[in-house]
Short mmCIF file of C-alpha atoms in Angstrom, two decimals:
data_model
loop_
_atom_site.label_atom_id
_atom_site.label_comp_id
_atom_site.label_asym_id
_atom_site.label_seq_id
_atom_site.Cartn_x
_atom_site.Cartn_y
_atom_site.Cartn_z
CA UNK Z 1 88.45 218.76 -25.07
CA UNK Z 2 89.33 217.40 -28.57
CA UNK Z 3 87.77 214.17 -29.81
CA UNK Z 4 89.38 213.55 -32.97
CA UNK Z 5 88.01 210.08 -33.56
CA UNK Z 6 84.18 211.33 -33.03
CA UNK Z 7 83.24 211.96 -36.70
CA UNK Z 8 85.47 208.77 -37.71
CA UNK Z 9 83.52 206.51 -35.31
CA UNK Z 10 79.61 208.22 -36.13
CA UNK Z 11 80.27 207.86 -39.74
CA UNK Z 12 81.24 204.22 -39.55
CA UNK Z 13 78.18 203.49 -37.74
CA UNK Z 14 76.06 204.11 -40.41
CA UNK Z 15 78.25 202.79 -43.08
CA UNK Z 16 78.10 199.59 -44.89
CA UNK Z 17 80.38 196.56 -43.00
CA UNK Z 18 84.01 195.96 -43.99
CA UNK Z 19 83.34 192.06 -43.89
CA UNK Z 20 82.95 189.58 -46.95
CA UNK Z 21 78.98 188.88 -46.82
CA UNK Z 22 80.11 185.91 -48.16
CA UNK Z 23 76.67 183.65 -48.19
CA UNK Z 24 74.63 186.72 -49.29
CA UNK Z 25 77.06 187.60 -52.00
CA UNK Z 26 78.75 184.54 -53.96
CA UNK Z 27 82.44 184.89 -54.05
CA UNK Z 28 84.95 183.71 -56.81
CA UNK Z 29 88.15 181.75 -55.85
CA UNK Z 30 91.44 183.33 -56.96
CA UNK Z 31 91.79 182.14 -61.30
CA UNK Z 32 94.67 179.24 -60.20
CA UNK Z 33 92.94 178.04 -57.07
CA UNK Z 34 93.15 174.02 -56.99
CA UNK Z 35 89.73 172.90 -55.76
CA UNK Z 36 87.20 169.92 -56.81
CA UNK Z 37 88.93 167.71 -58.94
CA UNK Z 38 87.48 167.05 -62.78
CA UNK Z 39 88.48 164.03 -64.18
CA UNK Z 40 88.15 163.03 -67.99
CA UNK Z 41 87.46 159.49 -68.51
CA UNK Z 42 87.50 159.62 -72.45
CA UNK Z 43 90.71 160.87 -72.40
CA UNK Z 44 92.89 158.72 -69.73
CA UNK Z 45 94.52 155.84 -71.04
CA UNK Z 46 95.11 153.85 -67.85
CA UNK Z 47 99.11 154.48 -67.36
CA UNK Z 48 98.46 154.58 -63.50
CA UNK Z 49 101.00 157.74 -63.22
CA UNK Z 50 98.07 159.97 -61.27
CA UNK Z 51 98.36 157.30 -58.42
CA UNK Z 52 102.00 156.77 -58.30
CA UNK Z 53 102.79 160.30 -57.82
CA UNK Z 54 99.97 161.21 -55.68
CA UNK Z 55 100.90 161.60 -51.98
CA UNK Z 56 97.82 161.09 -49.98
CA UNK Z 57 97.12 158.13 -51.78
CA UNK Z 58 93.62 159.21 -53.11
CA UNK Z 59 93.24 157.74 -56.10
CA UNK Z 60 92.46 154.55 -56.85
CA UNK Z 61 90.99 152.32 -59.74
CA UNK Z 62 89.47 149.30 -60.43
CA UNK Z 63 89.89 147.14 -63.09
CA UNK Z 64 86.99 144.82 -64.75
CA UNK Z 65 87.44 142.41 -67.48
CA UNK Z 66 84.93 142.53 -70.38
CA UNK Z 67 84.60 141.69 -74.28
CA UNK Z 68 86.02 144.75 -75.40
CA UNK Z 69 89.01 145.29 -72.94
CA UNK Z 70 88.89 146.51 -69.32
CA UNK Z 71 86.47 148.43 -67.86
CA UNK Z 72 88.28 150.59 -65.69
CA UNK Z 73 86.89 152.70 -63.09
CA UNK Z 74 89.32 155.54 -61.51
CA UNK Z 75 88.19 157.60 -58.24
CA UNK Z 76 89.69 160.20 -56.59
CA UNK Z 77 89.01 160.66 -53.29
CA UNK Z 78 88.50 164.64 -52.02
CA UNK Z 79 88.85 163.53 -48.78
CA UNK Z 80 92.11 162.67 -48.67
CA UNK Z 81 93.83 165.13 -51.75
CA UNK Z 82 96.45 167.76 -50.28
CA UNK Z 83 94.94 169.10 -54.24
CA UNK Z 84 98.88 169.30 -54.94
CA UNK Z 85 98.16 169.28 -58.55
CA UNK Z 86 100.47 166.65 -59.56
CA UNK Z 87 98.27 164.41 -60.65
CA UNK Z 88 97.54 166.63 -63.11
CA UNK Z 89 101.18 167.96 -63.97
CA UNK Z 90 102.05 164.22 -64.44
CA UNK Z 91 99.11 163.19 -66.98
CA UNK Z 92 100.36 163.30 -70.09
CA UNK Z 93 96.60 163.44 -71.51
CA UNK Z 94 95.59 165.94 -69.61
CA UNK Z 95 92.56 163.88 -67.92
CA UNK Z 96 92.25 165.74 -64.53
CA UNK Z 97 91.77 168.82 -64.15
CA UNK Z 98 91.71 171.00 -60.70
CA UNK Z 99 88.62 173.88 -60.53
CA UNK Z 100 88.14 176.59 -58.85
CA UNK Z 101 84.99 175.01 -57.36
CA UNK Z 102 85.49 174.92 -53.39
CA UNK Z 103 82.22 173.88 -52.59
CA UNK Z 104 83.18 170.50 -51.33
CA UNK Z 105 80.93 169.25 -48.08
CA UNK Z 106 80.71 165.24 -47.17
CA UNK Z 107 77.46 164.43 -45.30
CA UNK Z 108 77.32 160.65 -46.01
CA UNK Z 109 79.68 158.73 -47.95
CA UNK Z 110 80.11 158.96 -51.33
CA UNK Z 111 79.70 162.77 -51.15
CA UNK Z 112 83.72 163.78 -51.38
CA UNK Z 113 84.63 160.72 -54.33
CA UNK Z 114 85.12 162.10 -58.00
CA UNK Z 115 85.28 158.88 -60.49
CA UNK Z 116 84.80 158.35 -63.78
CA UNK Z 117 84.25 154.83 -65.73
CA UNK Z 118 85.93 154.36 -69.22
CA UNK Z 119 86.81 151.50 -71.83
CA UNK Z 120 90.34 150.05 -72.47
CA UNK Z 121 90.08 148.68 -75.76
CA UNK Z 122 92.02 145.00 -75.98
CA UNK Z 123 95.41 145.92 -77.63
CA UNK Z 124 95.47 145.06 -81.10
CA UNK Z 125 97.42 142.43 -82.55
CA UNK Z 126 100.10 144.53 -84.45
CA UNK Z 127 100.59 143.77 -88.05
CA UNK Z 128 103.78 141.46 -88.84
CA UNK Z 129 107.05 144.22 -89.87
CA UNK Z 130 110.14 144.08 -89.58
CA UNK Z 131 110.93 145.09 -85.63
CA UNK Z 132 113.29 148.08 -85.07
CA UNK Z 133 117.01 147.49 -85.43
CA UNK Z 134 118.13 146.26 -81.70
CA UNK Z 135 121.32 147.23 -80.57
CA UNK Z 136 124.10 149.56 -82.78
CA UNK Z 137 124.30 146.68 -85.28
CA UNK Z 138 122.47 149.23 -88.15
CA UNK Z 139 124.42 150.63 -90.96
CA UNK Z 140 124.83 154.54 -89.54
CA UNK Z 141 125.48 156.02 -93.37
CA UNK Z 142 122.18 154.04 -94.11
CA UNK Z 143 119.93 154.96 -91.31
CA UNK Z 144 117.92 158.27 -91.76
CA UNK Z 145 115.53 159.45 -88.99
CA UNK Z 146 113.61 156.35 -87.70
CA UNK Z 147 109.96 155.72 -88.57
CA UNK Z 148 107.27 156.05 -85.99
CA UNK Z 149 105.70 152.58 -85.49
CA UNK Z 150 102.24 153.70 -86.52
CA UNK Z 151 100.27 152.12 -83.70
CA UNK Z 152 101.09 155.06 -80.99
CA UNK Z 153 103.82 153.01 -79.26
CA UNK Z 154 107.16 154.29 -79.07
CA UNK Z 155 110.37 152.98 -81.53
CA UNK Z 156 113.71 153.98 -80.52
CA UNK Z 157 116.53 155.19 -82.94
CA UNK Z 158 119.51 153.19 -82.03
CA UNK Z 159 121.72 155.42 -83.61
CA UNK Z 160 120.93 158.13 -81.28
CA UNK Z 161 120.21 156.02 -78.30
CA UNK Z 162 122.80 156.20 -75.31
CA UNK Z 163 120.91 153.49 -72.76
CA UNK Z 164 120.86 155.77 -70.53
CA UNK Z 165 117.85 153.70 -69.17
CA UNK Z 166 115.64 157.10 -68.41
CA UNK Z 167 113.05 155.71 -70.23
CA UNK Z 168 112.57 152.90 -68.45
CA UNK Z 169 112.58 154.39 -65.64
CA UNK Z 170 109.93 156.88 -66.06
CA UNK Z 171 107.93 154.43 -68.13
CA UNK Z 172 104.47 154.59 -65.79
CA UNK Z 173 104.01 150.90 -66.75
CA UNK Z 174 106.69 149.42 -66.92
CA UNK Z 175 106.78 148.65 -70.33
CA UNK Z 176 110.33 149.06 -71.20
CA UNK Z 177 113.37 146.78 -70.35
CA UNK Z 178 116.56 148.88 -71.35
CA UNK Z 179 120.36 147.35 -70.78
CA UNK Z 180 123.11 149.68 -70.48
CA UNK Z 181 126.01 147.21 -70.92
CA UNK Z 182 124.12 144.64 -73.02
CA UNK Z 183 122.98 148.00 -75.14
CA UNK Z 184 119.17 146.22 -75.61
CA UNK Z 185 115.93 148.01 -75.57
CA UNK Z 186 112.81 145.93 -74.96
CA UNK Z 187 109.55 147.04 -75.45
CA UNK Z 188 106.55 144.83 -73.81
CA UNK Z 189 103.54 145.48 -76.00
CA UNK Z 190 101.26 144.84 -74.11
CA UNK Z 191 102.18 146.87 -70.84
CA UNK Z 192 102.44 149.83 -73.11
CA UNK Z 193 100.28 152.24 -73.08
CA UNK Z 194 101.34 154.69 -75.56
CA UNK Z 195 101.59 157.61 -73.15
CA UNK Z 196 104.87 159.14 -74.15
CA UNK Z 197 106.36 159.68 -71.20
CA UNK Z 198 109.45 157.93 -72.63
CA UNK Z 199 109.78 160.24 -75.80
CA UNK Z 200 109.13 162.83 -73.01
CA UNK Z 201 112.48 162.14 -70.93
CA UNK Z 202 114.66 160.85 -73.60
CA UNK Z 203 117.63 163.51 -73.35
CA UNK Z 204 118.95 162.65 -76.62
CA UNK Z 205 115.39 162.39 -79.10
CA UNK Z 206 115.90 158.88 -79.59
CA UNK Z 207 111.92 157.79 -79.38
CA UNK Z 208 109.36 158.68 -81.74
CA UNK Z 209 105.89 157.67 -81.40
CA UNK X 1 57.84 180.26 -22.66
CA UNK X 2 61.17 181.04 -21.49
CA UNK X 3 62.44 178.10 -22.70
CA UNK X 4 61.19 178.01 -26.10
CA UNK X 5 62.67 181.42 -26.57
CA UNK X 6 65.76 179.91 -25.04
CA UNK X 7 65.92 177.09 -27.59
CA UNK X 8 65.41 179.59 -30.22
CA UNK X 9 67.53 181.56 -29.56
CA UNK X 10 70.61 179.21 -29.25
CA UNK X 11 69.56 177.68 -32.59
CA UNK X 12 70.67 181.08 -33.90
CA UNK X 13 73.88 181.20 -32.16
CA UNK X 14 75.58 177.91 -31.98
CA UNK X 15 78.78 178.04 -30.42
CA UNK X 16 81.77 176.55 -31.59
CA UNK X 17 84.20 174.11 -30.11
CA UNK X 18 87.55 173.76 -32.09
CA UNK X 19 89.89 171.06 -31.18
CA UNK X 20 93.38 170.75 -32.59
CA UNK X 21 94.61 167.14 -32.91
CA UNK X 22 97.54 167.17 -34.59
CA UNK X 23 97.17 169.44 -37.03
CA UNK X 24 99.79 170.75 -39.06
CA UNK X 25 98.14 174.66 -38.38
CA UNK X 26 97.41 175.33 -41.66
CA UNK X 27 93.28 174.45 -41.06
CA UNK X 28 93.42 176.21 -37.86
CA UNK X 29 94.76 179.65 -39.47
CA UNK X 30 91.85 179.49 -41.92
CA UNK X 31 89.66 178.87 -38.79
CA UNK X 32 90.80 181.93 -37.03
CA UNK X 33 90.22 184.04 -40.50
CA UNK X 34 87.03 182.98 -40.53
CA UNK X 35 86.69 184.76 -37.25
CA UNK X 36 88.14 187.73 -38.27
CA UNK X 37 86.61 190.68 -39.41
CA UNK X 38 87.07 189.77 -43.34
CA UNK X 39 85.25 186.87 -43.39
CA UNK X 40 83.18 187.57 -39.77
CA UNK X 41 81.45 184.57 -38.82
CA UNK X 42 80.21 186.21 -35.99
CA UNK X 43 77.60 187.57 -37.98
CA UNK X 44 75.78 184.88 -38.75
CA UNK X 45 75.69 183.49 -35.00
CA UNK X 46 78.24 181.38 -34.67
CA UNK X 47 80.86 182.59 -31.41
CA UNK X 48 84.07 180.13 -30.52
CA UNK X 49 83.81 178.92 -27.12
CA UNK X 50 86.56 178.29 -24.69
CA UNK X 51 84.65 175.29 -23.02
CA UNK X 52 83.53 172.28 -24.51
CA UNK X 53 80.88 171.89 -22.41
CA UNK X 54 79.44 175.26 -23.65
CA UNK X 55 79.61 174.32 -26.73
CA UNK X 56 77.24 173.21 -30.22
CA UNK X 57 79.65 172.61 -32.66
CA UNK X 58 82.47 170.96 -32.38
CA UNK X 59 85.72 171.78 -35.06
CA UNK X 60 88.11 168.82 -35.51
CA UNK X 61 91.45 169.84 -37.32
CA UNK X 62 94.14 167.70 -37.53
CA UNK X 63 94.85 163.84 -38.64
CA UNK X 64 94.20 162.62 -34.86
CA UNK X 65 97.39 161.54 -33.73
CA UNK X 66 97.62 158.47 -31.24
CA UNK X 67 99.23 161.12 -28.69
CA UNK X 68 95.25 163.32 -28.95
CA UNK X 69 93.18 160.90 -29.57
CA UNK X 70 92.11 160.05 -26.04
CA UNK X 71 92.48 163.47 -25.46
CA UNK X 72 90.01 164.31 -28.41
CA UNK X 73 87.50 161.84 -27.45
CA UNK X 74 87.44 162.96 -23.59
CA UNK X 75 86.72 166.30 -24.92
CA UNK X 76 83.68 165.45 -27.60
CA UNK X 77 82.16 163.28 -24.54
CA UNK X 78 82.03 166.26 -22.44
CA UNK X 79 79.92 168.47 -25.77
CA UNK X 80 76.33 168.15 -24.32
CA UNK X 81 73.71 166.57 -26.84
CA UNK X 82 72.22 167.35 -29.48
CA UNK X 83 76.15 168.30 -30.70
CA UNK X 84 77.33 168.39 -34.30
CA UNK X 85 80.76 167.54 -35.05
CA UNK X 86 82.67 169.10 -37.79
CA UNK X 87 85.87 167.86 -39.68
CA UNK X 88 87.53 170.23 -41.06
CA UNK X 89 90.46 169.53 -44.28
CA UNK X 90 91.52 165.83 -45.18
CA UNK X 91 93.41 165.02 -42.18
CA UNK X 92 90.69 164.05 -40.14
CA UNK X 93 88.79 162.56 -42.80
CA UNK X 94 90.94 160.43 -44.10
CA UNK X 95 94.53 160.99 -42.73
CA UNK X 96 95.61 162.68 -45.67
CA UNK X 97 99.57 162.19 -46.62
CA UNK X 98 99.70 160.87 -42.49
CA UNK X 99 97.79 157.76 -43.80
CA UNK X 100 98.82 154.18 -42.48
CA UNK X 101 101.76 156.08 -40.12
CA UNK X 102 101.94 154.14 -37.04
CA UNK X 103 100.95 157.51 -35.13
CA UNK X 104 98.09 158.62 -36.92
CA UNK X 105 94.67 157.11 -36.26
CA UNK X 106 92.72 158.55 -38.76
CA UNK X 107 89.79 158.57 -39.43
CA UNK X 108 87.98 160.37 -37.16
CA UNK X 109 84.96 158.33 -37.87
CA UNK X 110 86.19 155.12 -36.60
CA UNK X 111 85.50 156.68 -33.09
CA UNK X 112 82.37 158.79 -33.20
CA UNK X 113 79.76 159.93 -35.78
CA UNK X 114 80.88 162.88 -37.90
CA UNK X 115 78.34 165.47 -39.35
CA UNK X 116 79.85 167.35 -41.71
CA UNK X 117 83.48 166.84 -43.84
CA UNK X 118 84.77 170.14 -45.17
CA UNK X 119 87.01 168.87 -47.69
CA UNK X 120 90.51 171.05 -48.72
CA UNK X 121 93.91 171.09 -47.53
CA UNK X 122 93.13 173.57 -46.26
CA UNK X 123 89.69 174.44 -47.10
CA UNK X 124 88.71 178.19 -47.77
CA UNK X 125 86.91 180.27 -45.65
CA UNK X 126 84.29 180.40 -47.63
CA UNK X 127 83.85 176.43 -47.53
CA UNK X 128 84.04 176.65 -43.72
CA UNK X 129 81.20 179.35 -43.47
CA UNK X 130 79.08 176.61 -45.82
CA UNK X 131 80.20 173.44 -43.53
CA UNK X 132 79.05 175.71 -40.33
CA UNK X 133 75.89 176.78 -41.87
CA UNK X 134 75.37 172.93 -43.21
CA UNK X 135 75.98 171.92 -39.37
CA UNK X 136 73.90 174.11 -37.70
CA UNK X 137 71.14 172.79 -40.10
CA UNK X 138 71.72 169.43 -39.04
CA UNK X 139 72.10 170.69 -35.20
CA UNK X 140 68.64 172.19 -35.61
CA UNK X 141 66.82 168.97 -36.86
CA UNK X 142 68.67 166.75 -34.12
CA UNK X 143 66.64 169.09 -31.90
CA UNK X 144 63.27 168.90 -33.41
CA UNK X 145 63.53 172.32 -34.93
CA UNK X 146 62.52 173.31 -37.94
#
């Protein structure tokens, strides 16, 4: 009789197991793997896109009112992140950041929730110029490329403008009030943020910050 | 005698107990690899039961829809103390993108006391063997081991 397996099967039983020996030997996740979430305090500037686009609804912030500005204190949840990395597509500063750290166990509360704490400063009081042209009123011959403001808020270059409203639509504050038949665009101050989203989207270059 | 070497014994092989309540699969799959031979959880002790009332640890997958949730709470009643009970990804921790629907009743921990969260969506098999070995920590000092 042939047994053609024999020398197969006594040969595995003194070799070393197939199996991971995962808690005896540490193992890497994959370079892109989206695990524990990082978040940047000093960088965020409070535009509140993370939590619009994020589906689970796991972050959250809260806001407290003190000399300087706001405190503001933004958590994120582990326990409820599909870790769809959109927060992080969407930040225009780059403030959250997905690891490759999968280490993430909750024994008592508290244990899954990433935050970080930063300062808003109060928003300036700008200094008195002459606001940008509104509407197509300018001279065209005698308008060059428009100025940026200065103060990281965005100015808009009626010349190339189309009020196509894309702007304000993306604007993660709500910041901008655009009129396609009145051909206005409004800028609230003090709801900006500076973020750039609008420059971002604007399909014809009209923004500069 | 017997049944100190008993006790020891099972403190070295808890079984398992995985319940599926409304999950979307993707937790389960990374269950099941863990209980392949890549990953072989077997080695360390742990065996998946068929029975609940067999079991140590219990595996909750699955944002606990109002359709299992009776279901999943007849089933944990029948674990026999000292149990541990595991949640495993966001869904039962939180309800995950399910949250506020009218026929989710997340979390899990409105109902009963949960021992361990493995957070992910879904978490990696290597964060499951870390929950299990975190739970049958906890399993041991509910029993007055060491």
């Amino acid at each position: 009789m042939d047994f053609p397996f024999v020398r197969e099967a006594v040969s595995k039983l003194f070799s070393k197991p197939s199996c991971n020996m995962y808690p005896f030997v540490p193992s890497e996740a994959a370079p892109h793997y989206r695990g524990r979430i990082v978040f940047h305090p000093e960088t965020c500037i409070n535009c509140n896109m993370c939590e619009r686009v994020c589906a689970g609804g796991a972050i959250t912030h809260t806001e407290e009112k003190v000399e300087e500005g706001l405190r503001v204190t933004r958590s994120f949840d582990l326990g409820s992140c599909t870790f769809c990395n959109t927060c992080a597509d969407f930040c225009t500063r780059h403030s959250i950041e997905l690891t490759t750290d999968y280490h993430m166990l909750g024994v008592e509360e508290g244990d899954l929730i990433v935050s970080g704490t930063f300062l808003k400063a109060a928003p300036k009081k700008p200094a008195p110029k002459p606001a940008p042209a509104e509407g197509g009123a300018a001279p065209a011959a005698a308008a060059p490329a428009i100025q940026p403001r200065g103060d990281g808020k965005p100015a808009q270059d009626p010349n190339k403008c189309v009020y196509c409203t894309l702007c304000a639509k993306k604007c993660p504050s709500e910041a901008l009030t655009v009129d396609r038949k009145e051909k206005t665009w409004v800028l609230d101050e003090d709801k900006c943020v500076g973020c750039g989203t609008c420059r971002d989207v604007c399909p014809k270059d009209a923004i500069v910050l | 005698m017997f049944k100190k070497l008993i006790a020891e014994s099972a403190a070295k092989s808890p079984w398992l107990f995985h319940i599926n309540a409304g999950s979307c699969n993707g937790c389960d799959i990374e269950l099941v690899a863990v209980l392949t031979p890549r990953y072989d959880v077997e080695r360390l002790g742990f065996k998946l039961s068929g029975s609940p009332r067999q079991a140590d640890i219990v595996v909750v997958t699955g944002p606990v829809t109002k359709q299992s949730l009776n279901r999943v709470l007849r089933t944990i009643d029948q674990v026999p103390e000292p149990r541990c009970i595991v949640t495993m990804g966001s869904c039962p921790q939180s309800g995950n993108v399910f949250k506020d629907s009218y026929s989710v009743c997340a979390p899990l921990s409105k109902y009963v006391h949960v021992d361990v969260d493995i957070a992910g969506c879904a978490p990696k098999p290597e964060a499951i063997i870390d929950g299990l070995a975190l739970a049958t920590q906890i399993l041991k000092e509910k029993r007055g081991q060491k």
